[in-house]
Coordinates of C-alpha atoms and ligand atoms in Angstrom, one line a residue:
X969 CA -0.5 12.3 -21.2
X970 CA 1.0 15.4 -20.8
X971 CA 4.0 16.9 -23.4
X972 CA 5.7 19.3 -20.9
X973 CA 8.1 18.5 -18.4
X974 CA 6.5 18.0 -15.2
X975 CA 7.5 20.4 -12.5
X976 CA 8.3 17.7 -10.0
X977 CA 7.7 13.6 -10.4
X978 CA 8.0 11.4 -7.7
X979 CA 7.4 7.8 -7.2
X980 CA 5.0 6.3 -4.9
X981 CA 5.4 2.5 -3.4
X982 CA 2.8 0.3 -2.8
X983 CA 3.3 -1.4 0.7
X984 CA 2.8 -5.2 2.1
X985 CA 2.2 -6.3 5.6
X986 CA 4.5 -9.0 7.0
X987 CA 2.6 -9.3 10.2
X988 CA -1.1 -8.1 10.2
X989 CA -3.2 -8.5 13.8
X990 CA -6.1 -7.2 15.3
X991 CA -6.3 -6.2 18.9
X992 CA -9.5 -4.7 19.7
X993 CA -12.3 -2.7 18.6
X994 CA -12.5 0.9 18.6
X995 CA -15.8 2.6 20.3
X996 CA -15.9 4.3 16.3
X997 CA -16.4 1.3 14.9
X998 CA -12.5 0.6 13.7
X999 CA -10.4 -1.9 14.4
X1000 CA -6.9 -1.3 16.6
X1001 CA -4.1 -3.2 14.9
X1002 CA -0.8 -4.4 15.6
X1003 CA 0.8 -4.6 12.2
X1004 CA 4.6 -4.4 10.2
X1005 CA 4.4 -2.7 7.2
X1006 CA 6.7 -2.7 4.4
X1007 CA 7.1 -0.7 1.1
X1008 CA 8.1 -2.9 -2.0
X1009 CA 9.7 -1.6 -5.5
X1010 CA 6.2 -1.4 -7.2
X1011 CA 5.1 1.8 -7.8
X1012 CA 2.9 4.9 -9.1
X1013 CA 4.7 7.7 -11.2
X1014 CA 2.9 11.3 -9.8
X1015 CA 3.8 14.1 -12.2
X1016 CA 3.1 17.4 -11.1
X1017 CA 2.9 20.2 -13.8
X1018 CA 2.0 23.5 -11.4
X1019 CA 1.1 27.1 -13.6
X1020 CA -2.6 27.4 -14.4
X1021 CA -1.2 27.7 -18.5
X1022 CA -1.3 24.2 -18.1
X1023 CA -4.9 23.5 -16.5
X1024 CA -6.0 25.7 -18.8
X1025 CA -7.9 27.4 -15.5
X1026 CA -8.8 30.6 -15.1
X1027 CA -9.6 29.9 -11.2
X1028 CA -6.4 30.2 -9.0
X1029 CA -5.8 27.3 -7.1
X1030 CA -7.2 24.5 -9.0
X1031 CA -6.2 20.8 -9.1
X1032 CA -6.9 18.5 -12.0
X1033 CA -6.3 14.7 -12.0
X1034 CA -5.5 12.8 -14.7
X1035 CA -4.9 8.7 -14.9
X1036 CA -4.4 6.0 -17.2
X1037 CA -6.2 3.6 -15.6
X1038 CA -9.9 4.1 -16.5
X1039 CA -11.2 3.1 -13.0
X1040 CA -9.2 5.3 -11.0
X1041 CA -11.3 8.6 -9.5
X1042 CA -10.4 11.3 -11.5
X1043 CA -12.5 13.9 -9.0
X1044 CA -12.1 15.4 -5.5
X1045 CA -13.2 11.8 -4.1
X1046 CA -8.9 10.8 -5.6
X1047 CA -6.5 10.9 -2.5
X1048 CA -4.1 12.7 -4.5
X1049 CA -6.7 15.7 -4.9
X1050 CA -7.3 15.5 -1.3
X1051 CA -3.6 15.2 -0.4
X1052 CA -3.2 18.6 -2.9
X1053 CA -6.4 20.4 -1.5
X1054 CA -4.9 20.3 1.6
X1055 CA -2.4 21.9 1.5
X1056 CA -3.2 24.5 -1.5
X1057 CA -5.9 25.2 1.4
X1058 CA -3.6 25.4 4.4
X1059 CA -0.7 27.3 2.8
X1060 CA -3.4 29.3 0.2
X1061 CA -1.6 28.5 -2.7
X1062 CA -2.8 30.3 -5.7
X1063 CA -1.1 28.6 -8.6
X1064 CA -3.2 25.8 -10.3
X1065 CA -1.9 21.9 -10.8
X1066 CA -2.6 18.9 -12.8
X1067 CA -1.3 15.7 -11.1
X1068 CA -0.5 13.2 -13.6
X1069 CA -0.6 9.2 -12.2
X1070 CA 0.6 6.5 -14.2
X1071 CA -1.3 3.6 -12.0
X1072 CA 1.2 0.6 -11.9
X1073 CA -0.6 -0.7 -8.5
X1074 CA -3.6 -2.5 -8.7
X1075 CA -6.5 -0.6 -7.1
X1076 CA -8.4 -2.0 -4.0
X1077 CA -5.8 -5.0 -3.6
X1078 CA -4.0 -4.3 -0.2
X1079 CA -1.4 -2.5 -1.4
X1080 CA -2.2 1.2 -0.2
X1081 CA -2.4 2.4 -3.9
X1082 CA -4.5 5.3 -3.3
X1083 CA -2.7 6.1 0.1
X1084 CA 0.4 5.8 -1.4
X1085 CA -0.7 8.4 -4.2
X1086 CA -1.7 10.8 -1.5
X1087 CA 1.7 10.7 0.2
X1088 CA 3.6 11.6 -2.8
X1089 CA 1.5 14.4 -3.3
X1090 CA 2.3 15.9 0.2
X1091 CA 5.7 15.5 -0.7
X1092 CA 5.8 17.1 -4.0
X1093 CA 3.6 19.8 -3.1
X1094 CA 5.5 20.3 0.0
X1095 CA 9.1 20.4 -2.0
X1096 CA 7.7 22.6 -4.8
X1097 CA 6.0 25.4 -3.2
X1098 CA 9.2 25.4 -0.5
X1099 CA 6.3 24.7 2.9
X1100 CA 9.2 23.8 4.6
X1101 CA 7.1 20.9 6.4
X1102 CA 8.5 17.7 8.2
X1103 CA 7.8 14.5 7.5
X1104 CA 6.7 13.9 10.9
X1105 CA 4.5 17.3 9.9
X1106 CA 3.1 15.8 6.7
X1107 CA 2.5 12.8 8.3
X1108 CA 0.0 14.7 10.8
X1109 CA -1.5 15.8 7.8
X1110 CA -1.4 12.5 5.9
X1111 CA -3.6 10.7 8.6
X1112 CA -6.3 12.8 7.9
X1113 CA -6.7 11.4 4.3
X1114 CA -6.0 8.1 5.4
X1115 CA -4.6 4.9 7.8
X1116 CA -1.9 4.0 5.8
X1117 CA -0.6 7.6 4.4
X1118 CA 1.4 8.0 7.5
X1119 CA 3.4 4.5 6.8
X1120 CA 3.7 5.8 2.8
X1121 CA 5.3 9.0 3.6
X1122 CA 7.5 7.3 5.9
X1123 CA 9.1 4.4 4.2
X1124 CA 10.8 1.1 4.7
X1125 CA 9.4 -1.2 7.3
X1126 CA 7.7 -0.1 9.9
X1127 CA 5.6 -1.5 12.9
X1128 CA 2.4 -0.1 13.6
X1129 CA -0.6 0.6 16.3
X1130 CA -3.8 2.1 16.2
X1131 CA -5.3 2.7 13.1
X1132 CA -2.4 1.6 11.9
X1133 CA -1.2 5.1 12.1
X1134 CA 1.0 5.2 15.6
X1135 CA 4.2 4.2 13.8
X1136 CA 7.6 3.1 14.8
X1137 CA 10.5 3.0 11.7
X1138 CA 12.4 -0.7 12.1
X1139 CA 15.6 0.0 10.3
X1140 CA 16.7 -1.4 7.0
X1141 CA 16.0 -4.6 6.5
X1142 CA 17.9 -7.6 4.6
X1143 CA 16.4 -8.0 0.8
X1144 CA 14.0 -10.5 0.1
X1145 CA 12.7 -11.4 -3.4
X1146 CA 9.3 -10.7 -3.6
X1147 CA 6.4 -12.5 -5.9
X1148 CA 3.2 -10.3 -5.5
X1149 CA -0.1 -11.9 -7.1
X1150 CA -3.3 -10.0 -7.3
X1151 CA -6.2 -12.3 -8.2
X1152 CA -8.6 -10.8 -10.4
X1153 CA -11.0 -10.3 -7.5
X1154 CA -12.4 -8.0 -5.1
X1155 CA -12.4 -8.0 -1.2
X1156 CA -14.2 -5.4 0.4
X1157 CA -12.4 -4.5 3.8
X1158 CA -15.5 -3.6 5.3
X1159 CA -16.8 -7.5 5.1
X1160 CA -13.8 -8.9 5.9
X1161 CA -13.4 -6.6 9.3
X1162 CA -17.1 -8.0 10.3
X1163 CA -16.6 -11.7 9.5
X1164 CA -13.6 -11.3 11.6
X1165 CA -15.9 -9.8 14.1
X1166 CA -18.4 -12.5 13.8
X1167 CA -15.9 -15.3 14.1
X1168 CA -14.0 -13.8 17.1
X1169 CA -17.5 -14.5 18.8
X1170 CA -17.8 -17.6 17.6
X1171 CA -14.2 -18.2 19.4
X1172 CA -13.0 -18.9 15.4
X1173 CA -9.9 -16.7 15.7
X1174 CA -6.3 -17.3 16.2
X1175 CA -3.5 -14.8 16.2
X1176 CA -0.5 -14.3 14.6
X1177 CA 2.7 -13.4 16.6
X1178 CA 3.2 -10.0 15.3
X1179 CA 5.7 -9.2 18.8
X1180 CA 7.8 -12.1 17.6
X1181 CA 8.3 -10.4 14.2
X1182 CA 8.9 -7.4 15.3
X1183 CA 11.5 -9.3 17.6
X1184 CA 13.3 -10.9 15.0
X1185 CA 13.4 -7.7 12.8
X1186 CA 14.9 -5.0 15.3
X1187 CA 17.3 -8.0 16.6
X1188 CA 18.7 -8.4 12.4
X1189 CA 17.2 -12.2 12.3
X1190 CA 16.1 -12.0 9.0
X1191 CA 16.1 -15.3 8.2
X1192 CA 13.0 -15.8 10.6
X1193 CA 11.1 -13.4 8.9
X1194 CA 9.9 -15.7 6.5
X1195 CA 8.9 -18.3 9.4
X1196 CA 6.9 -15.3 11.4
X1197 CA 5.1 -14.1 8.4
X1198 CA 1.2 -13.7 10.0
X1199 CA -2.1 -12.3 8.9
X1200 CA -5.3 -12.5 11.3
X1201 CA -7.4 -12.2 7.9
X1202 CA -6.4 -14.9 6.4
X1203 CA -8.3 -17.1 8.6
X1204 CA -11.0 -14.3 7.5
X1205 CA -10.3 -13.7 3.6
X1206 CA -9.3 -17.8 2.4
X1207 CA -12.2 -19.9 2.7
X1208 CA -14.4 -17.1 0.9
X1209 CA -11.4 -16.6 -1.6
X1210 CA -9.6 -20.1 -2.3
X1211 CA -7.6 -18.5 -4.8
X1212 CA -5.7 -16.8 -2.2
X1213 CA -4.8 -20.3 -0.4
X1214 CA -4.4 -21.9 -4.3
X1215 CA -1.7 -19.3 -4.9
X1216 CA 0.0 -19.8 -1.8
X1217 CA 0.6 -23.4 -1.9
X1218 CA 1.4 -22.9 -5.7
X1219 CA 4.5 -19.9 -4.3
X1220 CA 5.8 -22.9 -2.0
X1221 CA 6.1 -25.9 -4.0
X1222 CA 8.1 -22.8 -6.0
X1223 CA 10.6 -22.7 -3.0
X1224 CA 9.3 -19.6 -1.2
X1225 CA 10.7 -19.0 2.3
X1226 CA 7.0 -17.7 3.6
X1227 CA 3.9 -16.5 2.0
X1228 CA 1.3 -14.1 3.4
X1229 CA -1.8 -12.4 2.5
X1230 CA -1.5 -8.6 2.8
X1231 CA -4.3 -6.4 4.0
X1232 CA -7.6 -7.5 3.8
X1233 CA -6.6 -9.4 0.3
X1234 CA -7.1 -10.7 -2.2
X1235 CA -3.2 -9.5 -3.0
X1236 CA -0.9 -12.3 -1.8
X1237 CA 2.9 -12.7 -1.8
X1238 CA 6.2 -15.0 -1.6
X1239 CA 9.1 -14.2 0.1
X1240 CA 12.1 -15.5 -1.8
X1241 CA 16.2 -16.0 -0.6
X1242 CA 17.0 -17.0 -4.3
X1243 CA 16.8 -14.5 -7.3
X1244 CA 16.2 -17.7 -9.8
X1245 CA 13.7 -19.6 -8.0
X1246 CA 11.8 -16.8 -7.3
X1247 CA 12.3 -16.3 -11.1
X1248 CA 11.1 -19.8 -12.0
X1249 CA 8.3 -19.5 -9.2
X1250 CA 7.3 -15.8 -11.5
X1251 CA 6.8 -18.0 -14.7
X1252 CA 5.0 -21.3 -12.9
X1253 CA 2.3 -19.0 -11.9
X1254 CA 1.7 -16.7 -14.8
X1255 CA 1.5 -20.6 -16.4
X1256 CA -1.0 -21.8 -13.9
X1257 CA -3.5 -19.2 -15.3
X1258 CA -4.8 -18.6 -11.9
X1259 CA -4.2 -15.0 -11.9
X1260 CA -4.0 -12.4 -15.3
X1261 CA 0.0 -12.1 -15.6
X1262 CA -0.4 -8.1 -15.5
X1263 CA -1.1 -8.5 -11.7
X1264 CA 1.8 -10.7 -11.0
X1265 CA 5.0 -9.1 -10.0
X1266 CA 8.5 -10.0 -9.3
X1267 CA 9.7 -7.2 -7.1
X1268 CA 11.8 -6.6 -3.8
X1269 CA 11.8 -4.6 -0.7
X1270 CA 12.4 -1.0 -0.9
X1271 CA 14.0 0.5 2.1
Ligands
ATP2543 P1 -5.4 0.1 1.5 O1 -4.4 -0.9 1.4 O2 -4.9 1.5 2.0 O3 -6.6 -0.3 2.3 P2 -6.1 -0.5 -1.2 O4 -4.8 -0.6 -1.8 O5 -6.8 -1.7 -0.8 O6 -6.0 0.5 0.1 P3 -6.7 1.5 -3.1 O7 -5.9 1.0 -4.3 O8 -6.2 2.7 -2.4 O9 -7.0 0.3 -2.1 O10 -8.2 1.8 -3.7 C1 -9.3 1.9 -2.8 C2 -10.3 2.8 -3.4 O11 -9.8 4.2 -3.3 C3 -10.6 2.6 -4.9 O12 -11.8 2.0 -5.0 C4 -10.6 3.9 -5.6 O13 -11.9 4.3 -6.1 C5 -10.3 4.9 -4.5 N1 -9.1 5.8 -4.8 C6 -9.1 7.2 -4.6 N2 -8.0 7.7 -5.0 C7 -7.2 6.7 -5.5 C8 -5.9 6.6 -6.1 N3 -5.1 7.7 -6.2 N4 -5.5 5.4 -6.4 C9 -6.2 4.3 -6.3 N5 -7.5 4.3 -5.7 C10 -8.0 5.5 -5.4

């Protein structure tokens, strides 16, 4: 990591869906959605250092990546370089910029860890240079990186269309505890979006109430969130991944209000009322073994 101060650091949440559905299929292959997003208090620390002194470039407008997490992209295939590119591109910035990311999100779980990334980067790169751009102006940009960068730039809880990228902000919503688990396991989203198309065939498919959700949030009933909690991929994602469906049953017998699956998976979480149970539920599971204690977290909403 890097001695000097960072010319702008910015945090960058990872986000849960409360209500996930699927409502057709697009003539480009994707799926439209009906989804409520909602960014939690687990995040990625984005340093930006700008001055090519510090890339030790001699090419004007360069971007370097660094990480801590060995897995993490540190090319132009990383959101954060694309989110830079493009707007050192755009705005033909000159100066050159290392973006530092301390990875506290686990990759490929759900969570919108690389989208996320990307976001901040709009945002710092935005504030720094002085581009003088929206957030409803990033967030035209943001789509083109990504689904989910929209809903990252934004905040909060938000429902969603399309792609997931026609958004609508919900307001601030009441505090929940939350207990995120990320079983040591991968699901790609790409199998889980055929098996779901394969089983709506098969007539397999039954959806969530994403409308009621939405309901209850705009009209302040927050204690029916937990009970509306849905995810269309769950019926996809379990019976391949029983951990999901273990950890779930283990978050209730702990006293949580609802449980979901978020995304595609394998990341799964409990919504708590009560800061100690949820506390007690947090040590039960990193004693059950059934997923590495470094990918369980006892977090909250961020709004
Ligand atoms: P989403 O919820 O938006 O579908 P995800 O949380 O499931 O995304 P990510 O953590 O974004 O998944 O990782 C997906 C892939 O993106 C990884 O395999 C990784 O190689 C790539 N990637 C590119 N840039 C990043 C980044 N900054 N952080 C994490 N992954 C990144």
């Amino acid at each position: 990591m890097n001695n000097r101060e960072p010319s702008i650091e910015l945090k960058a949440y990872a986000k849960i869906n409360l209500g996930l559905d699927i409502t057709g299929r697009r003539e480009d292959g994707y799926h439209d959605l009906k989804t409520i997003m909602q960014q939690v208090d687990l995040y990625d620390v984005i340093r930006l250092y700008a001055e090519a002194e510090i890339t030790g470039s001699q090419e004007p407008g360069q971007i370097l990546i660094s990480c801590d997490h060995s897995m993490i992209p540190t090319d132009e295939s990383n959101l954060a370089y694309k989110a830079g590119r493009l707007l050192f591109d755009e705005f033909q910035i000159t100066d050159s910029m290392l973006i530092e990311i301390e990875k506290n999100i686990p990759m490929a779980a759900g969570l919108a860890g690389g989208s996320t990334d990307a976001a901040a980067v709009l945002r710092g790169v935005n504030d720094y240079f002085g581009l003088g751009l929206s957030d409803d102006e990033l967030m035209q940009r943001g789509v083109k990186l990504g689904a989910d960068v929209p809903f990252c730039i934004m905040g909060g809880t938000a429902y969603a269309e399309g792609v997931g990228d026609q958004l609508v902000p919900l307001g601030v919503m009441d505090d929940f505890v939350v207990l995120l688990a990320v079983p040591d396991t991968r699901v790609s989203t790409k199998w889980a979006y055929t098996t779901y198309d394969k089983m709506l065939l098969a007539g397999e498919i039954v959806h969530p109430n994403t409308d009621q959700l939405r309901a209850a949030i705009e009209m302040e009933d927050f204690g029916c969130v937990p009970d509306f909690l849905g995810n269309v991929l769950e019926l996809v994602t379990i019976p391949e991944y029983q951990i999901v469906a273990r950890v779930k049953n283990e978050m209730m017998k702990c006293g949580a209000a609802g449980t979901l699956m978020s995304g595609s998976g394998p990341s799964v979480y409990g919504l708590f009322i009560d800061e100690e149970k949820a506390a007690t539920a947090f040590d039960w599971l990193v004693s059950q073994e059934l997923v590495p204690e470094e990918r369980i977290f006892l977090t909250g909403f961020h709004n």
